[in-house]
């Protein structure tokens, strides 16, 4: 960890409703970085001290979702992962959970619940 650098949150989503919820969270002392959940967002996974990743699979091909989770785990093994599925199905939930996600939900997102989850993770991660 670089001196003076707080924890980093990486948001891999292009969904305005997800970005709005994240924008309302209390990020004191956090570095917040975001980009679409596409291969172009992978460069964000090289940032220092990534402690939380919000991964929205809406723009990611079904066949690439497991690969993306593996990249998050490889590049930021200490990060908690909040997984947002475009559509719920048991295979996607199983993929998220076996891929290391600490939280899983599907769209449409309950704004109040997800905001509390994000804030809970922010409070618990140092």
PDB file of N, CA and C in Angstrom, residues 16-117:
ATOM      1  N   UNK A  16     -26.879   3.572 -14.709  1.00  0.00           N
ATOM      2  CA  UNK A  16     -27.039   4.832 -13.987  1.00  0.00           C
ATOM      3  C   UNK A  16     -27.634   4.653 -12.597  1.00  0.00           C
ATOM      4  N   UNK A  17     -28.533   3.675 -12.425  1.00  0.00           N
ATOM      5  CA  UNK A  17     -29.122   3.479 -11.100  1.00  0.00           C
ATOM      6  C   UNK A  17     -28.081   2.944 -10.112  1.00  0.00           C
ATOM      7  N   UNK A  18     -27.193   2.076 -10.564  1.00  0.00           N
ATOM      8  CA  UNK A  18     -26.113   1.581  -9.702  1.00  0.00           C
ATOM      9  C   UNK A  18     -25.170   2.719  -9.364  1.00  0.00           C
ATOM     10  N   UNK A  19     -24.786   3.491 -10.360  1.00  0.00           N
ATOM     11  CA  UNK A  19     -23.874   4.607 -10.132  1.00  0.00           C
ATOM     12  C   UNK A  19     -24.477   5.646  -9.198  1.00  0.00           C
ATOM     13  N   UNK A  20     -25.784   5.864  -9.275  1.00  0.00           N
ATOM     14  CA  UNK A  20     -26.449   6.815  -8.382  1.00  0.00           C
ATOM     15  C   UNK A  20     -26.401   6.333  -6.936  1.00  0.00           C
ATOM     16  N   UNK A  21     -26.653   5.055  -6.723  1.00  0.00           N
ATOM     17  CA  UNK A  21     -26.592   4.502  -5.364  1.00  0.00           C
ATOM     18  C   UNK A  21     -25.175   4.639  -4.810  1.00  0.00           C
ATOM     19  N   UNK A  22     -24.200   4.279  -5.611  1.00  0.00           N
ATOM     20  CA  UNK A  22     -22.810   4.383  -5.181  1.00  0.00           C
ATOM     21  C   UNK A  22     -22.463   5.838  -4.890  1.00  0.00           C
ATOM     22  N   UNK A  23     -22.963   6.749  -5.704  1.00  0.00           N
ATOM     23  CA  UNK A  23     -22.686   8.172  -5.515  1.00  0.00           C
ATOM     24  C   UNK A  23     -23.232   8.750  -4.219  1.00  0.00           C
ATOM     25  N   UNK A  24     -24.202   8.083  -3.628  1.00  0.00           N
ATOM     26  CA  UNK A  24     -24.787   8.556  -2.378  1.00  0.00           C
ATOM     27  C   UNK A  24     -24.109   7.986  -1.137  1.00  0.00           C
ATOM     28  N   UNK A  25     -23.208   7.047  -1.319  1.00  0.00           N
ATOM     29  CA  UNK A  25     -22.550   6.398  -0.178  1.00  0.00           C
ATOM     30  C   UNK A  25     -21.511   7.332   0.442  1.00  0.00           C
ATOM     31  N   UNK A  26     -21.126   7.019   1.658  1.00  0.00           N
ATOM     32  CA  UNK A  26     -20.160   7.815   2.414  1.00  0.00           C
ATOM     33  C   UNK A  26     -18.750   7.284   2.148  1.00  0.00           C
ATOM     34  N   UNK A  27     -18.030   7.945   1.265  1.00  0.00           N
ATOM     35  CA  UNK A  27     -16.705   7.490   0.855  1.00  0.00           C
ATOM     36  C   UNK A  27     -15.574   8.297   1.451  1.00  0.00           C
ATOM     37  N   UNK A  28     -15.768   8.813   2.665  1.00  0.00           N
ATOM     38  CA  UNK A  28     -14.663   9.519   3.306  1.00  0.00           C
ATOM     39  C   UNK A  28     -13.443   8.617   3.324  1.00  0.00           C
ATOM     40  N   UNK A  29     -12.309   9.164   2.910  1.00  0.00           N
ATOM     41  CA  UNK A  29     -11.021   8.467   2.907  1.00  0.00           C
ATOM     42  C   UNK A  29     -10.939   7.341   1.875  1.00  0.00           C
ATOM     43  N   UNK A  30     -11.904   7.228   0.993  1.00  0.00           N
ATOM     44  CA  UNK A  30     -11.873   6.201  -0.058  1.00  0.00           C
ATOM     45  C   UNK A  30     -11.555   6.849  -1.399  1.00  0.00           C
ATOM     46  N   UNK A  31     -10.890   6.099  -2.247  1.00  0.00           N
ATOM     47  CA  UNK A  31     -10.694   6.473  -3.648  1.00  0.00           C
ATOM     48  C   UNK A  31     -11.737   5.683  -4.435  1.00  0.00           C
ATOM     49  N   UNK A  32     -12.556   6.371  -5.217  1.00  0.00           N
ATOM     50  CA  UNK A  32     -13.626   5.724  -5.980  1.00  0.00           C
ATOM     51  C   UNK A  32     -13.300   5.842  -7.464  1.00  0.00           C
ATOM     52  N   UNK A  33     -13.256   4.701  -8.128  1.00  0.00           N
ATOM     53  CA  UNK A  33     -12.966   4.648  -9.556  1.00  0.00           C
ATOM     54  C   UNK A  33     -14.035   3.810 -10.227  1.00  0.00           C
ATOM     55  N   UNK A  34     -14.446   4.209 -11.416  1.00  0.00           N
ATOM     56  CA  UNK A  34     -15.482   3.452 -12.093  1.00  0.00           C
ATOM     57  C   UNK A  34     -15.289   3.408 -13.586  1.00  0.00           C
ATOM     58  N   UNK A  35     -15.829   2.354 -14.162  1.00  0.00           N
ATOM     59  CA  UNK A  35     -15.794   2.175 -15.605  1.00  0.00           C
ATOM     60  C   UNK A  35     -16.788   1.089 -15.941  1.00  0.00           C
ATOM     61  N   UNK A  36     -17.170   1.014 -17.161  1.00  0.00           N
ATOM     62  CA  UNK A  36     -18.079  -0.043 -17.572  1.00  0.00           C
ATOM     63  C   UNK A  36     -17.515  -1.425 -17.284  1.00  0.00           C
ATOM     64  N   UNK A  37     -18.404  -2.343 -17.015  1.00  0.00           N
ATOM     65  CA  UNK A  37     -17.987  -3.715 -16.704  1.00  0.00           C
ATOM     66  C   UNK A  37     -17.678  -4.460 -17.990  1.00  0.00           C
ATOM     67  N   UNK A  38     -16.651  -4.027 -18.640  1.00  0.00           N
ATOM     68  CA  UNK A  38     -16.222  -4.644 -19.889  1.00  0.00           C
ATOM     69  C   UNK A  38     -14.727  -4.908 -19.783  1.00  0.00           C
ATOM     70  N   UNK A  39     -14.154  -5.595 -20.731  1.00  0.00           N
ATOM     71  CA  UNK A  39     -12.703  -5.801 -20.678  1.00  0.00           C
ATOM     72  C   UNK A  39     -11.932  -4.484 -20.600  1.00  0.00           C
ATOM     73  N   UNK A  40     -12.510  -3.400 -21.084  1.00  0.00           N
ATOM     74  CA  UNK A  40     -11.839  -2.106 -20.999  1.00  0.00           C
ATOM     75  C   UNK A  40     -11.693  -1.626 -19.561  1.00  0.00           C
ATOM     76  N   UNK A  41     -12.501  -2.153 -18.645  1.00  0.00           N
ATOM     77  CA  UNK A  41     -12.417  -1.768 -17.242  1.00  0.00           C
ATOM     78  C   UNK A  41     -11.350  -2.523 -16.477  1.00  0.00           C
ATOM     79  N   UNK A  42     -10.718  -3.488 -17.115  1.00  0.00           N
ATOM     80  CA  UNK A  42      -9.707  -4.297 -16.423  1.00  0.00           C
ATOM     81  C   UNK A  42      -8.544  -3.478 -15.913  1.00  0.00           C
ATOM     82  N   UNK A  43      -8.193  -2.386 -16.600  1.00  0.00           N
ATOM     83  CA  UNK A  43      -7.069  -1.572 -16.151  1.00  0.00           C
ATOM     84  C   UNK A  43      -7.306  -1.011 -14.754  1.00  0.00           C
ATOM     85  N   UNK A  44      -8.567  -0.862 -14.354  1.00  0.00           N
ATOM     86  CA  UNK A  44      -8.871  -0.380 -13.007  1.00  0.00           C
ATOM     87  C   UNK A  44      -8.438  -1.382 -11.945  1.00  0.00           C
ATOM     88  N   UNK A  45      -8.355  -2.642 -12.313  1.00  0.00           N
ATOM     89  CA  UNK A  45      -7.986  -3.669 -11.347  1.00  0.00           C
ATOM     90  C   UNK A  45      -6.513  -3.626 -10.980  1.00  0.00           C
ATOM     91  N   UNK A  46      -5.743  -2.739 -11.625  1.00  0.00           N
ATOM     92  CA  UNK A  46      -4.332  -2.581 -11.281  1.00  0.00           C
ATOM     93  C   UNK A  46      -4.111  -1.426 -10.308  1.00  0.00           C
ATOM     94  N   UNK A  47      -5.172  -0.746  -9.919  1.00  0.00           N
ATOM     95  CA  UNK A  47      -5.038   0.359  -8.970  1.00  0.00           C
ATOM     96  C   UNK A  47      -4.579  -0.169  -7.612  1.00  0.00           C
ATOM     97  N   UNK A  48      -3.914   0.682  -6.825  1.00  0.00           N
ATOM     98  CA  UNK A  48      -3.444   0.222  -5.512  1.00  0.00           C
ATOM     99  C   UNK A  48      -4.575   0.103  -4.493  1.00  0.00           C
ATOM    100  N   UNK A  49      -4.405  -0.826  -3.574  1.00  0.00           N
ATOM    101  CA  UNK A  49      -5.253  -0.994  -2.391  1.00  0.00           C
ATOM    102  C   UNK A  49      -6.742  -1.137  -2.700  1.00  0.00           C
ATOM    103  N   UNK A  50      -7.086  -1.937  -3.691  1.00  0.00           N
ATOM    104  CA  UNK A  50      -8.496  -2.186  -3.998  1.00  0.00           C
ATOM    105  C   UNK A  50      -9.066  -3.056  -2.880  1.00  0.00           C
ATOM    106  N   UNK A  51     -10.076  -2.537  -2.203  1.00  0.00           N
ATOM    107  CA  UNK A  51     -10.673  -3.254  -1.081  1.00  0.00           C
ATOM    108  C   UNK A  51     -12.127  -3.629  -1.329  1.00  0.00           C
ATOM    109  N   UNK A  52     -12.742  -3.015  -2.356  1.00  0.00           N
ATOM    110  CA  UNK A  52     -14.143  -3.295  -2.659  1.00  0.00           C
ATOM    111  C   UNK A  52     -14.352  -3.148  -4.160  1.00  0.00           C
ATOM    112  N   UNK A  53     -15.033  -4.140  -4.756  1.00  0.00           N
ATOM    113  CA  UNK A  53     -15.362  -4.104  -6.180  1.00  0.00           C
ATOM    114  C   UNK A  53     -16.855  -4.348  -6.312  1.00  0.00           C
ATOM    115  N   UNK A  54     -17.534  -3.454  -7.014  1.00  0.00           N
ATOM    116  CA  UNK A  54     -18.940  -3.661  -7.372  1.00  0.00           C
ATOM    117  C   UNK A  54     -18.947  -4.080  -8.831  1.00  0.00           C
ATOM    118  N   UNK A  55     -19.380  -5.318  -9.069  1.00  0.00           N
ATOM    119  CA  UNK A  55     -19.352  -5.904 -10.408  1.00  0.00           C
ATOM    120  C   UNK A  55     -20.777  -6.138 -10.886  1.00  0.00           C
ATOM    121  N   UNK A  56     -21.178  -5.368 -11.884  1.00  0.00           N
ATOM    122  CA  UNK A  56     -22.496  -5.473 -12.515  1.00  0.00           C
ATOM    123  C   UNK A  56     -22.292  -6.244 -13.819  1.00  0.00           C
ATOM    124  N   UNK A  57     -22.947  -7.404 -13.930  1.00  0.00           N
ATOM    125  CA  UNK A  57     -22.698  -8.260 -15.102  1.00  0.00           C
ATOM    126  C   UNK A  57     -23.542  -7.924 -16.329  1.00  0.00           C
ATOM    127  N   UNK A  58     -24.309  -6.850 -16.279  1.00  0.00           N
ATOM    128  CA  UNK A  58     -25.256  -6.549 -17.357  1.00  0.00           C
ATOM    129  C   UNK A  58     -24.615  -6.458 -18.742  1.00  0.00           C
ATOM    130  N   UNK A  59     -23.450  -5.877 -18.852  1.00  0.00           N
ATOM    131  CA  UNK A  59     -22.798  -5.689 -20.154  1.00  0.00           C
ATOM    132  C   UNK A  59     -21.738  -6.750 -20.441  1.00  0.00           C
ATOM    133  N   UNK A  60     -21.661  -7.758 -19.585  1.00  0.00           N
ATOM    134  CA  UNK A  60     -20.643  -8.794 -19.740  1.00  0.00           C
ATOM    135  C   UNK A  60     -21.304 -10.056 -20.282  1.00  0.00           C
ATOM    136  N   UNK A  61     -20.719 -10.606 -21.326  1.00  0.00           N
ATOM    137  CA  UNK A  61     -21.237 -11.844 -21.908  1.00  0.00           C
ATOM    138  C   UNK A  61     -21.250 -12.938 -20.849  1.00  0.00           C
ATOM    139  N   UNK A  62     -22.254 -13.779 -20.907  1.00  0.00           N
ATOM    140  CA  UNK A  62     -22.385 -14.884 -19.960  1.00  0.00           C
ATOM    141  C   UNK A  62     -21.095 -15.700 -19.882  1.00  0.00           C
ATOM    142  N   UNK A  63     -20.485 -15.959 -21.001  1.00  0.00           N
ATOM    143  CA  UNK A  63     -19.272 -16.772 -21.039  1.00  0.00           C
ATOM    144  C   UNK A  63     -18.060 -16.075 -20.434  1.00  0.00           C
ATOM    145  N   UNK A  64     -18.114 -14.755 -20.247  1.00  0.00           N
ATOM    146  CA  UNK A  64     -16.982 -13.991 -19.707  1.00  0.00           C
ATOM    147  C   UNK A  64     -17.124 -13.655 -18.224  1.00  0.00           C
ATOM    148  N   UNK A  65     -18.250 -13.935 -17.629  1.00  0.00           N
ATOM    149  CA  UNK A  65     -18.484 -13.529 -16.240  1.00  0.00           C
ATOM    150  C   UNK A  65     -17.559 -14.242 -15.258  1.00  0.00           C
ATOM    151  N   UNK A  66     -17.403 -15.533 -15.421  1.00  0.00           N
ATOM    152  CA  UNK A  66     -16.490 -16.274 -14.549  1.00  0.00           C
ATOM    153  C   UNK A  66     -15.058 -15.797 -14.720  1.00  0.00           C
ATOM    154  N   UNK A  67     -14.674 -15.530 -15.963  1.00  0.00           N
ATOM    155  CA  UNK A  67     -13.335 -15.013 -16.237  1.00  0.00           C
ATOM    156  C   UNK A  67     -13.128 -13.668 -15.542  1.00  0.00           C
ATOM    157  N   UNK A  68     -14.141 -12.789 -15.601  1.00  0.00           N
ATOM    158  CA  UNK A  68     -14.017 -11.479 -14.975  1.00  0.00           C
ATOM    159  C   UNK A  68     -13.879 -11.610 -13.461  1.00  0.00           C
ATOM    160  N   UNK A  69     -14.661 -12.486 -12.851  1.00  0.00           N
ATOM    161  CA  UNK A  69     -14.522 -12.715 -11.408  1.00  0.00           C
ATOM    162  C   UNK A  69     -13.118 -13.220 -11.074  1.00  0.00           C
ATOM    163  N   UNK A  70     -12.591 -14.106 -11.903  1.00  0.00           N
ATOM    164  CA  UNK A  70     -11.239 -14.615 -11.677  1.00  0.00           C
ATOM    165  C   UNK A  70     -10.204 -13.494 -11.781  1.00  0.00           C
ATOM    166  N   UNK A  71     -10.407 -12.566 -12.716  1.00  0.00           N
ATOM    167  CA  UNK A  71      -9.495 -11.425 -12.847  1.00  0.00           C
ATOM    168  C   UNK A  71      -9.554 -10.533 -11.612  1.00  0.00           C
ATOM    169  N   UNK A  72     -10.750 -10.302 -11.114  1.00  0.00           N
ATOM    170  CA  UNK A  72     -10.889  -9.494  -9.897  1.00  0.00           C
ATOM    171  C   UNK A  72     -10.146 -10.176  -8.755  1.00  0.00           C
ATOM    172  N   UNK A  73     -10.361 -11.472  -8.575  1.00  0.00           N
ATOM    173  CA  UNK A  73      -9.701 -12.240  -7.507  1.00  0.00           C
ATOM    174  C   UNK A  73      -8.191 -12.210  -7.667  1.00  0.00           C
ATOM    175  N   UNK A  74      -7.720 -12.360  -8.906  1.00  0.00           N
ATOM    176  CA  UNK A  74      -6.271 -12.386  -9.161  1.00  0.00           C
ATOM    177  C   UNK A  74      -5.632 -11.030  -8.889  1.00  0.00           C
ATOM    178  N   UNK A  75      -6.265  -9.966  -9.360  1.00  0.00           N
ATOM    179  CA  UNK A  75      -5.688  -8.625  -9.254  1.00  0.00           C
ATOM    180  C   UNK A  75      -5.922  -7.962  -7.900  1.00  0.00           C
ATOM    181  N   UNK A  76      -7.000  -8.324  -7.244  1.00  0.00           N
ATOM    182  CA  UNK A  76      -7.353  -7.690  -5.963  1.00  0.00           C
ATOM    183  C   UNK A  76      -7.841  -8.762  -4.987  1.00  0.00           C
ATOM    184  N   UNK A  77      -6.951  -9.664  -4.577  1.00  0.00           N
ATOM    185  CA  UNK A  77      -7.384 -10.792  -3.746  1.00  0.00           C
ATOM    186  C   UNK A  77      -7.947 -10.385  -2.394  1.00  0.00           C
ATOM    187  N   UNK A  78      -7.598  -9.207  -1.905  1.00  0.00           N
ATOM    188  CA  UNK A  78      -8.090  -8.745  -0.613  1.00  0.00           C
ATOM    189  C   UNK A  78      -9.427  -8.011  -0.723  1.00  0.00           C
ATOM    190  N   UNK A  79      -9.929  -7.799  -1.933  1.00  0.00           N
ATOM    191  CA  UNK A  79     -11.148  -7.013  -2.139  1.00  0.00           C
ATOM    192  C   UNK A  79     -12.404  -7.847  -1.905  1.00  0.00           C
ATOM    193  N   UNK A  80     -13.387  -7.202  -1.293  1.00  0.00           N
ATOM    194  CA  UNK A  80     -14.725  -7.784  -1.216  1.00  0.00           C
ATOM    195  C   UNK A  80     -15.411  -7.502  -2.556  1.00  0.00           C
ATOM    196  N   UNK A  81     -16.228  -8.445  -3.008  1.00  0.00           N
ATOM    197  CA  UNK A  81     -16.930  -8.288  -4.286  1.00  0.00           C
ATOM    198  C   UNK A  81     -18.426  -8.259  -4.029  1.00  0.00           C
ATOM    199  N   UNK A  82     -19.072  -7.209  -4.534  1.00  0.00           N
ATOM    200  CA  UNK A  82     -20.529  -7.115  -4.528  1.00  0.00           C
ATOM    201  C   UNK A  82     -20.966  -7.375  -5.962  1.00  0.00           C
ATOM    202  N   UNK A  83     -21.685  -8.464  -6.186  1.00  0.00           N
ATOM    203  CA  UNK A  83     -22.059  -8.903  -7.534  1.00  0.00           C
ATOM    204  C   UNK A  83     -23.510  -8.534  -7.805  1.00  0.00           C
ATOM    205  N   UNK A  84     -23.736  -7.835  -8.915  1.00  0.00           N
ATOM    206  CA  UNK A  84     -25.088  -7.471  -9.347  1.00  0.00           C
ATOM    207  C   UNK A  84     -25.370  -8.196 -10.653  1.00  0.00           C
ATOM    208  N   UNK A  85     -26.378  -9.063 -10.637  1.00  0.00           N
ATOM    209  CA  UNK A  85     -26.749  -9.823 -11.827  1.00  0.00           C
ATOM    210  C   UNK A  85     -27.834  -9.086 -12.613  1.00  0.00           C
ATOM    211  N   UNK A  86     -27.707  -9.113 -13.920  1.00  0.00           N
ATOM    212  CA  UNK A  86     -28.745  -8.519 -14.777  1.00  0.00           C
ATOM    213  C   UNK A  86     -30.072  -9.213 -14.529  1.00  0.00           C
ATOM    214  N   UNK A  87     -30.047 -10.531 -14.499  1.00  0.00           N
ATOM    215  CA  UNK A  87     -31.230 -11.352 -14.243  1.00  0.00           C
ATOM    216  C   UNK A  87     -30.838 -12.444 -13.262  1.00  0.00           C
ATOM    217  N   UNK A  88     -31.721 -12.732 -12.325  1.00  0.00           N
ATOM    218  CA  UNK A  88     -31.414 -13.792 -11.373  1.00  0.00           C
ATOM    219  C   UNK A  88     -31.671 -15.165 -11.983  1.00  0.00           C
ATOM    220  N   UNK A  89     -30.709 -16.031 -11.786  1.00  0.00           N
ATOM    221  CA  UNK A  89     -30.912 -17.461 -11.993  1.00  0.00           C
ATOM    222  C   UNK A  89     -29.899 -18.159 -11.094  1.00  0.00           C
ATOM    223  N   UNK A  90     -30.178 -19.391 -10.765  1.00  0.00           N
ATOM    224  CA  UNK A  90     -29.351 -20.103  -9.796  1.00  0.00           C
ATOM    225  C   UNK A  90     -27.937 -20.311 -10.305  1.00  0.00           C
ATOM    226  N   UNK A  91     -27.761 -20.493 -11.600  1.00  0.00           N
ATOM    227  CA  UNK A  91     -26.413 -20.689 -12.134  1.00  0.00           C
ATOM    228  C   UNK A  91     -25.571 -19.426 -11.967  1.00  0.00           C
ATOM    229  N   UNK A  92     -26.180 -18.259 -12.199  1.00  0.00           N
ATOM    230  CA  UNK A  92     -25.449 -17.001 -12.025  1.00  0.00           C
ATOM    231  C   UNK A  92     -25.107 -16.784 -10.556  1.00  0.00           C
ATOM    232  N   UNK A  93     -26.065 -17.054  -9.675  1.00  0.00           N
ATOM    233  CA  UNK A  93     -25.779 -16.888  -8.246  1.00  0.00           C
ATOM    234  C   UNK A  93     -24.653 -17.836  -7.811  1.00  0.00           C
ATOM    235  N   UNK A  94     -24.694 -19.071  -8.262  1.00  0.00           N
ATOM    236  CA  UNK A  94     -23.653 -20.037  -7.924  1.00  0.00           C
ATOM    237  C   UNK A  94     -22.299 -19.560  -8.460  1.00  0.00           C
ATOM    238  N   UNK A  95     -22.271 -19.048  -9.691  1.00  0.00           N
ATOM    239  CA  UNK A  95     -21.045 -18.512 -10.270  1.00  0.00           C
ATOM    240  C   UNK A  95     -20.495 -17.380  -9.411  1.00  0.00           C
ATOM    241  N   UNK A  96     -21.372 -16.456  -9.021  1.00  0.00           N
ATOM    242  CA  UNK A  96     -20.949 -15.318  -8.206  1.00  0.00           C
ATOM    243  C   UNK A  96     -20.365 -15.786  -6.876  1.00  0.00           C
ATOM    244  N   UNK A  97     -21.066 -16.679  -6.219  1.00  0.00           N
ATOM    245  CA  UNK A  97     -20.632 -17.125  -4.891  1.00  0.00           C
ATOM    246  C   UNK A  97     -19.368 -17.979  -4.956  1.00  0.00           C
ATOM    247  N   UNK A  98     -19.278 -18.875  -5.918  1.00  0.00           N
ATOM    248  CA  UNK A  98     -18.055 -19.674  -6.036  1.00  0.00           C
ATOM    249  C   UNK A  98     -16.895 -18.837  -6.567  1.00  0.00           C
ATOM    250  N   UNK A  99     -17.213 -17.735  -7.242  1.00  0.00           N
ATOM    251  CA  UNK A  99     -16.192 -16.814  -7.738  1.00  0.00           C
ATOM    252  C   UNK A  99     -15.707 -15.837  -6.698  1.00  0.00           C
ATOM    253  N   UNK A 100     -16.234 -15.927  -5.491  1.00  0.00           N
ATOM    254  CA  UNK A 100     -15.716 -15.109  -4.398  1.00  0.00           C
ATOM    255  C   UNK A 100     -16.557 -13.925  -3.985  1.00  0.00           C
ATOM    256  N   UNK A 101     -17.745 -13.761  -4.553  1.00  0.00           N
ATOM    257  CA  UNK A 101     -18.583 -12.612  -4.180  1.00  0.00           C
ATOM    258  C   UNK A 101     -19.079 -12.751  -2.737  1.00  0.00           C
ATOM    259  N   UNK A 102     -18.934 -11.680  -1.977  1.00  0.00           N
ATOM    260  CA  UNK A 102     -19.432 -11.660  -0.607  1.00  0.00           C
ATOM    261  C   UNK A 102     -20.900 -11.253  -0.548  1.00  0.00           C
ATOM    262  N   UNK A 103     -21.392 -10.624  -1.625  1.00  0.00           N
ATOM    263  CA  UNK A 103     -22.786 -10.206  -1.685  1.00  0.00           C
ATOM    264  C   UNK A 103     -23.263 -10.410  -3.114  1.00  0.00           C
ATOM    265  N   UNK A 104     -24.483 -10.901  -3.256  1.00  0.00           N
ATOM    266  CA  UNK A 104     -25.089 -11.134  -4.570  1.00  0.00           C
ATOM    267  C   UNK A 104     -26.501 -10.576  -4.546  1.00  0.00           C
ATOM    268  N   UNK A 105     -26.864  -9.863  -5.612  1.00  0.00           N
ATOM    269  CA  UNK A 105     -28.254  -9.436  -5.806  1.00  0.00           C
ATOM    270  C   UNK A 105     -28.505  -9.382  -7.302  1.00  0.00           C
ATOM    271  N   UNK A 106     -29.773  -9.265  -7.669  1.00  0.00           N
ATOM    272  CA  UNK A 106     -30.113  -9.157  -9.082  1.00  0.00           C
ATOM    273  C   UNK A 106     -31.008  -7.939  -9.292  1.00  0.00           C
ATOM    274  N   UNK A 107     -31.073  -7.528 -10.525  1.00  0.00           N
ATOM    275  CA  UNK A 107     -31.887  -6.370 -10.888  1.00  0.00           C
ATOM    276  C   UNK A 107     -33.341  -6.791 -11.015  1.00  0.00           C
ATOM    277  N   UNK A 108     -34.271  -5.931 -10.704  1.00  0.00           N
ATOM    278  CA  UNK A 108     -34.072  -4.555 -10.238  1.00  0.00           C
ATOM    279  C   UNK A 108     -33.563  -4.538  -8.797  1.00  0.00           C
ATOM    280  N   UNK A 109     -32.677  -3.603  -8.533  1.00  0.00           N
ATOM    281  CA  UNK A 109     -32.042  -3.484  -7.223  1.00  0.00           C
ATOM    282  C   UNK A 109     -32.951  -2.710  -6.283  1.00  0.00           C
ATOM    283  N   UNK A 110     -33.090  -3.214  -5.071  1.00  0.00           N
ATOM    284  CA  UNK A 110     -33.766  -2.459  -4.017  1.00  0.00           C
ATOM    285  C   UNK A 110     -32.770  -1.400  -3.557  1.00  0.00           C
ATOM    286  N   UNK A 111     -33.025  -0.167  -3.925  1.00  0.00           N
ATOM    287  CA  UNK A 111     -32.092   0.932  -3.702  1.00  0.00           C
ATOM    288  C   UNK A 111     -31.676   1.078  -2.241  1.00  0.00           C
ATOM    289  N   UNK A 112     -32.638   1.031  -1.330  1.00  0.00           N
ATOM    290  CA  UNK A 112     -32.336   1.215   0.095  1.00  0.00           C
ATOM    291  C   UNK A 112     -31.489   0.066   0.629  1.00  0.00           C
ATOM    292  N   UNK A 113     -31.830  -1.151   0.258  1.00  0.00           N
ATOM    293  CA  UNK A 113     -31.077  -2.311   0.735  1.00  0.00           C
ATOM    294  C   UNK A 113     -29.655  -2.278   0.193  1.00  0.00           C
ATOM    295  N   UNK A 114     -29.508  -2.021  -1.114  1.00  0.00           N
ATOM    296  CA  UNK A 114     -28.169  -2.021  -1.693  1.00  0.00           C
ATOM    297  C   UNK A 114     -27.319  -0.889  -1.114  1.00  0.00           C
ATOM    298  N   UNK A 115     -27.910   0.278  -0.906  1.00  0.00           N
ATOM    299  CA  UNK A 115     -27.171   1.389  -0.303  1.00  0.00           C
ATOM    300  C   UNK A 115     -26.675   1.008   1.087  1.00  0.00           C
ATOM    301  N   UNK A 116     -27.504   0.335   1.862  1.00  0.00           N
ATOM    302  CA  UNK A 116     -27.088  -0.094   3.201  1.00  0.00           C
ATOM    303  C   UNK A 116     -25.979  -1.135   3.116  1.00  0.00           C
ATOM    304  N   UNK A 117     -26.064  -2.035   2.161  1.00  0.00           N
ATOM    305  CA  UNK A 117     -25.008  -3.040   1.982  1.00  0.00           C
ATOM    306  C   UNK A 117     -23.680  -2.351   1.653  1.00  0.00           C
TER     307      UNK A 117
END
